[in-house]
């Protein structure tokens, strides 16, 4: 069986992004964004004084503190994390790869709050309030999204390919709602009107993936979706699932969630169940109907929920564990949602922006679809000269959440 084809990766690989690159978004994240997230956790949770002090010490480490092993005796991922950290012990937060620094910070935050330790904070999500606001504050948008879904389900006179393209576009822009970038209620979150959405696509492989799914319809028994954010984005993910199942494009969908809280708003299995319950309890008949329908699919095993500690690790896509690879090879398509998953599959490295997908993702033995709003400087598969054009047109285009990609790769 063909697993990961590392021999197809460029040698040498581009350098990983690091916070030590002064003036970069990685540097800003480690010196400004992560400390602010740690302090916001204290504001939104009534933790006991010892926990508050641990979180404050973690925040004070940024950026010049030294990497250390986890001291989290009851945690099921402690041994794996300490293996990942071994080569970086004694380095500071700016010297280590940026993706490692971010995932390590969120994991250290759980260590500080006692997430895996027996006691009052066992399995307590420090971002629960933000996630709840990510539903409540978007109730109107959720109603509108469900109404548009129903229109696409009812409009059978329109080609399925056209309706699928509209669903993929709606799903992509749900990725603008990222609580690690724009906390719930913050006014400056990017939000495109519908007519501007396609104009802000840097890559659009909708036609290719639509043809692929439609041509493989009789074989597309299963699609896998790697989730990103809870809240409105998760609702859009669930609406895409509903469309694919209701139109018989696929028979089974497997959702892949995080096993513990990370990146503030990343979705866990509990977030999926809570979101379905929220939809099913809605007084809006269309929202209610979608929620009940998906709960029935879940009970029937047509919508499945998985989690895996790989998704909260600092490992790149070419270090996918064999059990996940075997799982994905049984799928017609792996949909990768969001910026962090995109960064993971590209190894969070300094790829040239016009690097072909076949070069950056050639190691994958299965079909991959990236639906991603850009919130980091990692990007491939742009037309030559496009990045320079955008640099002149809009400073910060890589990280401001206004530009997105729909990118499809099949080996």
mmCIF file of C-alpha atoms in Angstrom:
data_model
loop_
_atom_site.group_PDB
_atom_site.id
_atom_site.type_symbol
_atom_site.label_atom_id
_atom_site.label_comp_id
_atom_site.label_asym_id
_atom_site.label_seq_id
_atom_site.Cartn_x
_atom_site.Cartn_y
_atom_site.Cartn_z
ATOM 1 C CA UNK A 1 0.000 0.000 0.000
ATOM 2 C CA UNK A 2 1.304 3.452 -0.948
ATOM 3 C CA UNK A 3 1.466 5.731 2.067
ATOM 4 C CA UNK A 4 3.165 9.128 2.186
ATOM 5 C CA UNK A 5 5.516 9.649 -0.761
ATOM 6 C CA UNK A 6 8.205 11.737 0.918
ATOM 7 C CA UNK A 7 10.583 11.100 -1.972
ATOM 8 C CA UNK A 8 8.413 13.464 -4.047
ATOM 9 C CA UNK A 9 9.054 16.403 -1.711
ATOM 10 C CA UNK A 10 11.599 19.001 -2.903
ATOM 11 C CA UNK A 11 15.080 18.502 -1.494
ATOM 12 C CA UNK A 12 15.928 20.709 0.233
ATOM 13 C CA UNK A 13 12.580 21.921 1.498
ATOM 14 C CA UNK A 14 11.989 25.666 1.910
ATOM 15 C CA UNK A 15 12.804 27.020 5.363
ATOM 16 C CA UNK A 16 10.018 27.048 7.979
ATOM 17 C CA UNK A 17 8.529 30.359 9.062
ATOM 18 C CA UNK A 18 9.909 31.590 12.397
ATOM 19 C CA UNK A 19 9.058 34.400 14.770
ATOM 20 C CA UNK A 20 12.685 35.521 14.593
ATOM 21 C CA UNK A 21 11.846 37.153 11.245
ATOM 22 C CA UNK A 22 11.409 40.682 12.653
ATOM 23 C CA UNK A 23 8.414 42.507 11.209
ATOM 24 C CA UNK A 24 6.766 39.286 10.046
ATOM 25 C CA UNK A 25 3.278 38.118 10.960
ATOM 26 C CA UNK A 26 4.910 35.206 12.812
ATOM 27 C CA UNK A 27 6.847 37.684 14.977
ATOM 28 C CA UNK A 28 3.668 39.708 15.600
ATOM 29 C CA UNK A 29 1.797 36.545 16.587
ATOM 30 C CA UNK A 30 4.338 35.454 19.184
ATOM 31 C CA UNK A 31 5.006 38.896 20.646
ATOM 32 C CA UNK A 32 1.490 40.392 20.503
ATOM 33 C CA UNK A 33 -1.322 38.009 19.551
ATOM 34 C CA UNK A 34 -0.497 35.017 21.765
ATOM 35 C CA UNK A 35 0.042 37.085 24.950
ATOM 36 C CA UNK A 36 -3.289 38.826 24.294
ATOM 37 C CA UNK A 37 -5.025 35.463 23.901
ATOM 38 C CA UNK A 38 -3.565 34.234 27.196
ATOM 39 C CA UNK A 39 -4.763 37.350 29.024
ATOM 40 C CA UNK A 40 -8.206 37.101 27.417
ATOM 41 C CA UNK A 41 -8.534 33.545 28.744
ATOM 42 C CA UNK A 42 -8.046 34.949 32.251
ATOM 43 C CA UNK A 43 -10.663 37.645 31.650
ATOM 44 C CA UNK A 44 -13.266 35.181 30.387
ATOM 45 C CA UNK A 45 -12.777 32.459 33.026
ATOM 46 C CA UNK A 46 -12.966 32.553 36.801
ATOM 47 C CA UNK A 47 -9.925 30.404 37.444
ATOM 48 C CA UNK A 48 -8.503 29.996 40.940
ATOM 49 C CA UNK A 49 -5.436 32.079 41.790
ATOM 50 C CA UNK A 50 -2.876 29.256 41.237
ATOM 51 C CA UNK A 51 -4.193 28.740 37.688
ATOM 52 C CA UNK A 52 -4.172 32.482 37.012
ATOM 53 C CA UNK A 53 -0.544 32.656 38.100
ATOM 54 C CA UNK A 54 0.424 29.760 35.811
ATOM 55 C CA UNK A 55 -1.225 31.420 32.820
ATOM 56 C CA UNK A 56 0.454 34.729 33.667
ATOM 57 C CA UNK A 57 3.842 32.991 33.854
ATOM 58 C CA UNK A 58 3.225 31.433 30.450
ATOM 59 C CA UNK A 59 2.369 34.837 28.976
ATOM 60 C CA UNK A 60 5.508 36.311 30.567
ATOM 61 C CA UNK A 61 7.645 33.686 28.778
ATOM 62 C CA UNK A 62 6.815 35.204 25.403
ATOM 63 C CA UNK A 63 8.978 35.715 23.459
ATOM 64 C CA UNK A 64 12.341 35.161 25.178
ATOM 65 C CA UNK A 65 11.528 32.249 27.499
ATOM 66 C CA UNK A 66 13.033 28.856 26.759
ATOM 67 C CA UNK A 67 11.217 25.824 25.399
ATOM 68 C CA UNK A 68 10.769 23.109 28.018
ATOM 69 C CA UNK A 69 9.081 19.715 28.185
ATOM 70 C CA UNK A 70 5.455 19.411 29.241
ATOM 71 C CA UNK A 71 4.844 18.863 32.931
ATOM 72 C CA UNK A 72 1.376 17.384 32.541
ATOM 73 C CA UNK A 73 1.448 13.962 34.154
ATOM 74 C CA UNK A 74 -2.109 12.833 33.374
ATOM 75 C CA UNK A 75 -2.133 14.007 29.749
ATOM 76 C CA UNK A 76 -2.439 11.275 27.093
ATOM 77 C CA UNK A 77 -0.292 13.277 24.640
ATOM 78 C CA UNK A 78 2.530 14.187 27.035
ATOM 79 C CA UNK A 79 5.027 11.609 25.745
ATOM 80 C CA UNK A 80 4.362 12.523 22.112
ATOM 81 C CA UNK A 81 4.750 16.239 22.807
ATOM 82 C CA UNK A 82 7.978 15.762 24.720
ATOM 83 C CA UNK A 83 9.312 13.826 21.739
ATOM 84 C CA UNK A 84 8.373 16.712 19.402
ATOM 85 C CA UNK A 85 10.031 19.256 21.712
ATOM 86 C CA UNK A 86 13.309 17.412 22.289
ATOM 87 C CA UNK A 87 15.242 19.018 19.377
ATOM 88 C CA UNK A 88 14.202 22.526 20.479
ATOM 89 C CA UNK A 89 14.872 22.470 24.224
ATOM 90 C CA UNK A 90 16.584 25.648 25.385
ATOM 91 C CA UNK A 91 15.586 27.654 22.313
ATOM 92 C CA UNK A 92 13.304 30.653 22.736
ATOM 93 C CA UNK A 93 9.861 31.119 21.201
ATOM 94 C CA UNK A 94 11.195 33.152 18.276
ATOM 95 C CA UNK A 95 13.894 30.660 17.306
ATOM 96 C CA UNK A 96 11.643 27.629 16.896
ATOM 97 C CA UNK A 97 9.385 27.128 13.844
ATOM 98 C CA UNK A 98 6.280 29.310 14.036
ATOM 99 C CA UNK A 99 3.811 26.429 13.694
ATOM 100 C CA UNK A 100 5.517 24.649 16.586
ATOM 101 C CA UNK A 101 5.443 27.851 18.664
ATOM 102 C CA UNK A 102 1.694 28.313 18.153
ATOM 103 C CA UNK A 103 0.666 24.716 18.790
ATOM 104 C CA UNK A 104 3.036 24.570 21.788
ATOM 105 C CA UNK A 105 1.527 27.753 23.259
ATOM 106 C CA UNK A 106 -2.026 26.413 23.091
ATOM 107 C CA UNK A 107 -0.891 23.095 24.556
ATOM 108 C CA UNK A 108 0.989 24.872 27.377
ATOM 109 C CA UNK A 109 -2.153 26.901 28.095
ATOM 110 C CA UNK A 110 -4.036 23.653 28.761
ATOM 111 C CA UNK A 111 -1.206 22.517 31.018
ATOM 112 C CA UNK A 112 -1.533 25.789 32.959
ATOM 113 C CA UNK A 113 -5.313 25.488 33.355
ATOM 114 C CA UNK A 114 -5.196 21.800 34.347
ATOM 115 C CA UNK A 115 -7.299 20.585 31.436
ATOM 116 C CA UNK A 116 -6.082 16.985 31.699
ATOM 117 C CA UNK A 117 -5.669 16.934 35.480
ATOM 118 C CA UNK A 118 -8.337 15.544 37.857
ATOM 119 C CA UNK A 119 -10.165 18.384 39.575
ATOM 120 C CA UNK A 120 -12.490 21.298 38.922
ATOM 121 C CA UNK A 121 -10.840 22.249 35.608
ATOM 122 C CA UNK A 122 -10.745 18.732 34.129
ATOM 123 C CA UNK A 123 -11.798 18.974 30.454
ATOM 124 C CA UNK A 124 -12.812 22.619 30.946
ATOM 125 C CA UNK A 125 -12.621 24.474 27.642
ATOM 126 C CA UNK A 126 -10.944 27.844 28.349
ATOM 127 C CA UNK A 127 -12.446 29.215 25.132
ATOM 128 C CA UNK A 128 -16.031 28.046 25.777
ATOM 129 C CA UNK A 129 -17.429 31.563 26.168
ATOM 130 C CA UNK A 130 -15.901 32.728 22.898
ATOM 131 C CA UNK A 131 -17.246 29.675 21.076
ATOM 132 C CA UNK A 132 -20.750 30.216 22.439
ATOM 133 C CA UNK A 133 -20.651 33.848 21.320
ATOM 134 C CA UNK A 134 -19.536 32.577 17.921
ATOM 135 C CA UNK A 135 -23.015 31.054 17.569
ATOM 136 C CA UNK A 136 -25.228 33.535 19.394
ATOM 137 C CA UNK A 137 -23.819 36.655 17.724
ATOM 138 C CA UNK A 138 -24.263 35.140 14.259
ATOM 139 C CA UNK A 139 -27.845 33.919 14.615
ATOM 140 C CA UNK A 140 -29.071 36.125 11.760
ATOM 141 C CA UNK A 141 -26.266 34.918 9.459
ATOM 142 C CA UNK A 142 -27.078 31.305 10.387
ATOM 143 C CA UNK A 143 -30.729 31.810 9.399
ATOM 144 C CA UNK A 144 -29.686 33.358 6.091
ATOM 145 C CA UNK A 145 -27.192 30.546 5.421
ATOM 146 C CA UNK A 146 -29.856 27.881 6.030
ATOM 147 C CA UNK A 147 -32.268 29.730 3.745
ATOM 148 C CA UNK A 148 -29.685 29.798 0.947
ATOM 149 C CA UNK A 149 -28.938 26.115 1.476
ATOM 150 C CA UNK A 150 -32.627 25.296 1.101
ATOM 151 C CA UNK A 151 -32.763 27.303 -2.129
ATOM 152 C CA UNK A 152 -29.895 25.236 -3.524
ATOM 153 C CA UNK A 153 -31.598 22.006 -2.463
ATOM 154 C CA UNK A 154 -34.944 23.032 -3.971
ATOM 155 C CA UNK A 155 -33.618 24.479 -7.232
ATOM 156 C CA UNK A 156 -33.330 21.126 -9.023
ATOM 157 C CA UNK A 157 -33.745 22.785 -12.437
ATOM 158 C CA UNK A 158 -30.270 24.279 -11.995
ATOM 159 C CA UNK A 159 -27.271 22.018 -12.710
ATOM 160 C CA UNK A 160 -25.931 20.258 -9.630
ATOM 161 C CA UNK A 161 -22.451 21.470 -10.556
ATOM 162 C CA UNK A 162 -23.590 25.110 -10.296
ATOM 163 C CA UNK A 163 -25.238 24.555 -6.931
ATOM 164 C CA UNK A 164 -22.196 22.687 -5.594
ATOM 165 C CA UNK A 165 -19.944 25.574 -6.665
ATOM 166 C CA UNK A 166 -22.153 27.981 -4.721
ATOM 167 C CA UNK A 167 -22.006 25.748 -1.631
ATOM 168 C CA UNK A 168 -18.201 25.530 -1.776
ATOM 169 C CA UNK A 169 -17.920 29.304 -2.041
ATOM 170 C CA UNK A 170 -20.234 29.832 0.941
ATOM 171 C CA UNK A 171 -18.241 27.289 2.906
ATOM 172 C CA UNK A 172 -14.924 28.945 2.109
ATOM 173 C CA UNK A 173 -15.958 32.384 3.338
ATOM 174 C CA UNK A 174 -17.247 30.927 6.578
ATOM 175 C CA UNK A 175 -13.525 30.609 7.354
ATOM 176 C CA UNK A 176 -13.369 34.391 7.847
ATOM 177 C CA UNK A 177 -14.872 33.823 11.313
ATOM 178 C CA UNK A 178 -11.738 32.954 13.328
ATOM 179 C CA UNK A 179 -11.845 33.821 17.029
ATOM 180 C CA UNK A 180 -8.062 33.646 17.409
ATOM 181 C CA UNK A 181 -7.835 36.548 14.926
ATOM 182 C CA UNK A 182 -11.059 38.453 15.584
ATOM 183 C CA UNK A 183 -12.715 37.741 18.966
ATOM 184 C CA UNK A 184 -16.506 37.489 19.069
ATOM 185 C CA UNK A 185 -18.102 40.911 18.755
ATOM 186 C CA UNK A 186 -15.002 42.624 17.342
ATOM 187 C CA UNK A 187 -16.103 45.092 14.690
ATOM 188 C CA UNK A 188 -13.164 44.854 12.268
ATOM 189 C CA UNK A 189 -13.700 41.218 11.182
ATOM 190 C CA UNK A 190 -13.508 40.976 7.359
ATOM 191 C CA UNK A 191 -16.826 40.123 5.726
ATOM 192 C CA UNK A 192 -17.410 40.205 1.960
ATOM 193 C CA UNK A 193 -20.821 40.882 0.449
ATOM 194 C CA UNK A 194 -21.871 37.936 -1.692
ATOM 195 C CA UNK A 195 -21.155 39.697 -4.998
ATOM 196 C CA UNK A 196 -17.508 40.301 -3.959
ATOM 197 C CA UNK A 197 -16.732 36.782 -2.790
ATOM 198 C CA UNK A 198 -15.565 35.276 -6.065
ATOM 199 C CA UNK A 199 -13.540 38.408 -6.922
ATOM 200 C CA UNK A 200 -11.452 37.764 -3.806
ATOM 201 C CA UNK A 201 -10.453 34.242 -4.810
ATOM 202 C CA UNK A 202 -6.738 33.924 -5.532
ATOM 203 C CA UNK A 203 -7.133 30.359 -6.841
ATOM 204 C CA UNK A 204 -10.423 28.863 -7.943
ATOM 205 C CA UNK A 205 -10.405 25.154 -8.730
ATOM 206 C CA UNK A 206 -14.158 24.811 -8.169
ATOM 207 C CA UNK A 207 -14.758 23.485 -11.674
ATOM 208 C CA UNK A 208 -12.087 20.796 -11.327
ATOM 209 C CA UNK A 209 -13.290 19.495 -7.968
ATOM 210 C CA UNK A 210 -16.948 19.656 -9.052
ATOM 211 C CA UNK A 211 -16.199 17.614 -12.166
ATOM 212 C CA UNK A 212 -14.199 15.173 -10.079
ATOM 213 C CA UNK A 213 -16.975 14.628 -7.544
ATOM 214 C CA UNK A 214 -19.722 14.418 -10.159
ATOM 215 C CA UNK A 215 -17.763 12.024 -12.367
ATOM 216 C CA UNK A 216 -17.001 9.829 -9.367
ATOM 217 C CA UNK A 217 -20.536 10.096 -8.014
ATOM 218 C CA UNK A 218 -21.217 6.375 -8.090
ATOM 219 C CA UNK A 219 -17.913 5.765 -6.285
ATOM 220 C CA UNK A 220 -17.992 8.728 -3.893
ATOM 221 C CA UNK A 221 -19.257 6.741 -0.975
ATOM 222 C CA UNK A 222 -17.331 8.905 1.442
ATOM 223 C CA UNK A 223 -15.831 12.382 1.831
ATOM 224 C CA UNK A 224 -13.653 13.458 4.771
ATOM 225 C CA UNK A 225 -13.668 17.016 6.131
ATOM 226 C CA UNK A 226 -10.943 18.333 8.440
ATOM 227 C CA UNK A 227 -12.667 20.996 10.502
ATOM 228 C CA UNK A 228 -11.253 24.356 11.492
ATOM 229 C CA UNK A 229 -13.302 26.782 13.606
ATOM 230 C CA UNK A 230 -16.405 26.250 15.704
ATOM 231 C CA UNK A 231 -19.213 28.827 15.489
ATOM 232 C CA UNK A 232 -20.455 30.142 12.155
ATOM 233 C CA UNK A 233 -17.746 28.332 10.184
ATOM 234 C CA UNK A 234 -18.727 24.983 11.701
ATOM 235 C CA UNK A 235 -22.351 25.758 10.801
ATOM 236 C CA UNK A 236 -21.272 26.323 7.189
ATOM 237 C CA UNK A 237 -19.328 23.035 7.292
ATOM 238 C CA UNK A 238 -22.434 21.217 8.514
ATOM 239 C CA UNK A 239 -24.546 22.875 5.813
ATOM 240 C CA UNK A 240 -22.080 21.658 3.176
ATOM 241 C CA UNK A 241 -22.393 18.160 4.635
ATOM 242 C CA UNK A 242 -26.174 18.418 4.467
ATOM 243 C CA UNK A 243 -26.038 19.474 0.816
ATOM 244 C CA UNK A 244 -23.672 16.654 -0.179
ATOM 245 C CA UNK A 245 -25.814 14.060 1.594
ATOM 246 C CA UNK A 246 -29.214 15.415 0.509
ATOM 247 C CA UNK A 247 -28.165 15.530 -3.156
ATOM 248 C CA UNK A 248 -26.660 12.003 -2.942
ATOM 249 C CA UNK A 249 -23.289 13.294 -4.091
ATOM 250 C CA UNK A 250 -21.815 11.272 -1.231
ATOM 251 C CA UNK A 251 -23.198 8.647 1.097
ATOM 252 C CA UNK A 252 -21.021 9.111 4.186
ATOM 253 C CA UNK A 253 -19.120 12.118 5.526
ATOM 254 C CA UNK A 254 -16.443 11.847 8.218
ATOM 255 C CA UNK A 255 -15.706 14.999 10.204
ATOM 256 C CA UNK A 256 -12.243 15.287 11.752
ATOM 257 C CA UNK A 257 -12.124 17.460 14.871
ATOM 258 C CA UNK A 258 -9.506 18.434 17.455
ATOM 259 C CA UNK A 259 -9.251 16.222 20.580
ATOM 260 C CA UNK A 260 -8.833 19.238 22.876
ATOM 261 C CA UNK A 261 -9.184 23.048 22.766
ATOM 262 C CA UNK A 262 -6.636 24.858 20.614
ATOM 263 C CA UNK A 263 -6.295 28.014 18.482
ATOM 264 C CA UNK A 264 -9.216 29.472 20.500
ATOM 265 C CA UNK A 265 -12.068 28.441 18.227
ATOM 266 C CA UNK A 266 -10.999 25.117 16.712
ATOM 267 C CA UNK A 267 -13.843 22.614 16.701
ATOM 268 C CA UNK A 268 -13.898 19.555 18.962
ATOM 269 C CA UNK A 269 -16.485 16.716 18.883
ATOM 270 C CA UNK A 270 -18.371 18.412 21.722
ATOM 271 C CA UNK A 271 -18.637 21.590 19.613
ATOM 272 C CA UNK A 272 -20.205 19.590 16.794
ATOM 273 C CA UNK A 273 -22.847 18.079 19.064
ATOM 274 C CA UNK A 274 -23.559 21.440 20.715
ATOM 275 C CA UNK A 275 -23.889 23.141 17.329
ATOM 276 C CA UNK A 276 -26.292 20.492 16.051
ATOM 277 C CA UNK A 277 -28.358 20.890 19.218
ATOM 278 C CA UNK A 278 -28.336 24.682 18.749
ATOM 279 C CA UNK A 279 -29.605 24.342 15.179
ATOM 280 C CA UNK A 280 -32.225 21.738 16.094
ATOM 281 C CA UNK A 281 -33.580 23.950 18.894
ATOM 282 C CA UNK A 282 -33.981 27.000 16.647
ATOM 283 C CA UNK A 283 -37.400 28.597 16.282
ATOM 284 C CA UNK A 284 -36.616 29.181 12.613
ATOM 285 C CA UNK A 285 -38.129 26.251 10.714
ATOM 286 C CA UNK A 286 -35.335 26.019 8.122
ATOM 287 C CA UNK A 287 -32.577 26.089 10.743
ATOM 288 C CA UNK A 288 -34.469 23.598 12.888
ATOM 289 C CA UNK A 289 -34.984 21.263 9.931
ATOM 290 C CA UNK A 290 -31.278 21.227 9.041
ATOM 291 C CA UNK A 291 -30.289 20.524 12.651
ATOM 292 C CA UNK A 292 -32.743 17.645 13.021
ATOM 293 C CA UNK A 293 -31.782 16.189 9.645
ATOM 294 C CA UNK A 294 -28.084 16.183 10.529
ATOM 295 C CA UNK A 295 -28.756 14.686 13.961
ATOM 296 C CA UNK A 296 -30.588 11.858 12.197
ATOM 297 C CA UNK A 297 -27.637 11.390 9.826
ATOM 298 C CA UNK A 298 -25.313 11.245 12.818
ATOM 299 C CA UNK A 299 -27.469 8.632 14.551
ATOM 300 C CA UNK A 300 -27.619 6.573 11.344
ATOM 301 C CA UNK A 301 -23.828 6.618 10.911
ATOM 302 C CA UNK A 302 -23.967 8.654 7.692
ATOM 303 C CA UNK A 303 -22.286 11.582 9.424
ATOM 304 C CA UNK A 304 -19.336 10.464 11.534
ATOM 305 C CA UNK A 305 -17.167 12.387 13.990
ATOM 306 C CA UNK A 306 -13.521 11.528 14.645
ATOM 307 C CA UNK A 307 -10.715 13.211 16.541
ATOM 308 C CA UNK A 308 -6.981 12.513 16.607
ATOM 309 C CA UNK A 309 -4.052 14.000 18.515
ATOM 310 C CA UNK A 310 -2.247 14.512 15.205
ATOM 311 C CA UNK A 311 -4.490 17.534 14.563
ATOM 312 C CA UNK A 312 -3.177 19.321 17.665
ATOM 313 C CA UNK A 313 0.454 18.326 17.075
ATOM 314 C CA UNK A 314 3.114 20.489 15.371
ATOM 315 C CA UNK A 315 3.672 17.840 12.672
ATOM 316 C CA UNK A 316 3.484 18.665 8.933
ATOM 317 C CA UNK A 317 1.282 16.872 6.428
ATOM 318 C CA UNK A 318 4.070 14.530 5.345
ATOM 319 C CA UNK A 319 4.189 13.194 8.926
ATOM 320 C CA UNK A 320 0.560 12.009 8.838
ATOM 321 C CA UNK A 321 0.286 8.826 10.919
ATOM 322 C CA UNK A 322 -0.408 5.607 9.047
ATOM 323 C CA UNK A 323 -3.852 5.116 10.601
ATOM 324 C CA UNK A 324 -5.067 8.456 9.215
ATOM 325 C CA UNK A 325 -3.512 7.807 5.810
ATOM 326 C CA UNK A 326 -5.258 4.442 5.520
ATOM 327 C CA UNK A 327 -8.475 6.125 6.584
ATOM 328 C CA UNK A 328 -8.176 8.884 3.980
ATOM 329 C CA UNK A 329 -7.335 6.446 1.193
ATOM 330 C CA UNK A 330 -10.842 5.022 1.633
ATOM 331 C CA UNK A 331 -12.271 8.471 0.889
ATOM 332 C CA UNK A 332 -13.131 10.063 -2.460
ATOM 333 C CA UNK A 333 -11.918 13.449 -1.232
ATOM 334 C CA UNK A 334 -10.201 15.021 1.768
ATOM 335 C CA UNK A 335 -11.424 18.581 2.371
ATOM 336 C CA UNK A 336 -8.971 20.681 4.384
ATOM 337 C CA UNK A 337 -10.642 23.695 5.983
ATOM 338 C CA UNK A 338 -8.928 26.838 7.119
ATOM 339 C CA UNK A 339 -5.560 28.478 7.465
ATOM 340 C CA UNK A 340 -3.894 26.264 10.089
ATOM 341 C CA UNK A 341 -4.710 23.054 8.211
ATOM 342 C CA UNK A 342 -3.409 24.635 4.991
ATOM 343 C CA UNK A 343 -0.198 25.588 6.788
ATOM 344 C CA UNK A 344 0.129 22.046 8.148
ATOM 345 C CA UNK A 345 -0.160 20.366 4.746
ATOM 346 C CA UNK A 346 2.426 22.794 3.335
ATOM 347 C CA UNK A 347 4.712 22.347 6.340
ATOM 348 C CA UNK A 348 4.356 26.079 7.176
ATOM 349 C CA UNK A 349 7.346 26.899 4.984
ATOM 350 C CA UNK A 350 8.552 29.707 2.746
ATOM 351 C CA UNK A 351 7.254 28.285 -0.524
ATOM 352 C CA UNK A 352 7.423 30.524 -3.577
ATOM 353 C CA UNK A 353 3.882 31.770 -4.133
ATOM 354 C CA UNK A 354 3.746 30.304 -7.655
ATOM 355 C CA UNK A 355 4.879 26.827 -6.529
ATOM 356 C CA UNK A 356 2.565 24.283 -8.214
ATOM 357 C CA UNK A 357 0.320 22.228 -5.936
ATOM 358 C CA UNK A 358 1.895 19.131 -7.472
ATOM 359 C CA UNK A 359 5.251 20.212 -6.032
ATOM 360 C CA UNK A 360 4.042 21.163 -2.546
ATOM 361 C CA UNK A 361 1.473 18.351 -2.135
ATOM 362 C CA UNK A 362 2.934 15.651 -4.359
ATOM 363 C CA UNK A 363 3.589 13.511 -1.284
ATOM 364 C CA UNK A 364 -0.153 12.946 -0.746
ATOM 365 C CA UNK A 365 -1.568 9.644 -2.061
ATOM 366 C CA UNK A 366 -5.179 10.896 -2.080
ATOM 367 C CA UNK A 367 -7.297 13.757 -3.443
ATOM 368 C CA UNK A 368 -7.168 16.999 -1.431
ATOM 369 C CA UNK A 369 -9.305 20.136 -1.521
ATOM 370 C CA UNK A 370 -8.143 23.235 0.359
ATOM 371 C CA UNK A 371 -10.817 25.769 1.343
ATOM 372 C CA UNK A 372 -8.863 28.524 3.044
ATOM 373 C CA UNK A 373 -9.096 32.223 3.815
ATOM 374 C CA UNK A 374 -5.523 33.504 4.025
ATOM 375 C CA UNK A 375 -4.465 34.593 7.525
ATOM 376 C CA UNK A 376 -0.773 33.724 7.282
ATOM 377 C CA UNK A 377 2.085 34.258 4.801
ATOM 378 C CA UNK A 378 2.026 30.658 3.477
ATOM 379 C CA UNK A 379 0.673 30.377 -0.072
ATOM 380 C CA UNK A 380 1.208 28.311 -3.223
ATOM 381 C CA UNK A 381 -0.353 27.817 -6.669
ATOM 382 C CA UNK A 382 -0.748 31.512 -7.535
ATOM 383 C CA UNK A 383 -0.224 32.654 -11.104
ATOM 384 C CA UNK A 384 3.274 34.106 -11.658
ATOM 385 C CA UNK A 385 3.264 37.804 -10.799
ATOM 386 C CA UNK A 386 -0.019 37.660 -8.848
ATOM 387 C CA UNK A 387 1.666 38.094 -5.448
ATOM 388 C CA UNK A 388 3.581 41.158 -6.664
ATOM 389 C CA UNK A 389 0.354 42.605 -8.081
ATOM 390 C CA UNK A 390 -1.380 42.136 -4.717
ATOM 391 C CA UNK A 391 1.577 43.606 -2.813
ATOM 392 C CA UNK A 392 1.104 46.810 -4.802
ATOM 393 C CA UNK A 393 -2.682 46.708 -4.510
ATOM 394 C CA UNK A 394 -3.269 45.818 -0.852
ATOM 395 C CA UNK A 395 -0.671 45.647 1.911
ATOM 396 C CA UNK A 396 -1.341 42.750 4.257
ATOM 397 C CA UNK A 397 -3.314 40.709 1.711
ATOM 398 C CA UNK A 398 -1.782 37.469 2.991
ATOM 399 C CA UNK A 399 -2.961 37.922 6.572
ATOM 400 C CA UNK A 400 -5.997 40.228 6.615
ATOM 401 C CA UNK A 401 -8.611 37.541 5.947
ATOM 402 C CA UNK A 402 -9.941 39.209 2.778
ATOM 403 C CA UNK A 403 -8.529 36.750 0.229
ATOM 404 C CA UNK A 404 -9.197 33.053 -0.157
ATOM 405 C CA UNK A 405 -8.348 29.977 -2.204
ATOM 406 C CA UNK A 406 -10.230 26.941 -3.438
ATOM 407 C CA UNK A 407 -7.385 24.618 -4.438
ATOM 408 C CA UNK A 408 -7.754 21.023 -5.642
ATOM 409 C CA UNK A 409 -5.041 18.392 -5.986
ATOM 410 C CA UNK A 410 -5.381 14.816 -7.197
ATOM 411 C CA UNK A 411 -2.317 12.545 -7.505
#
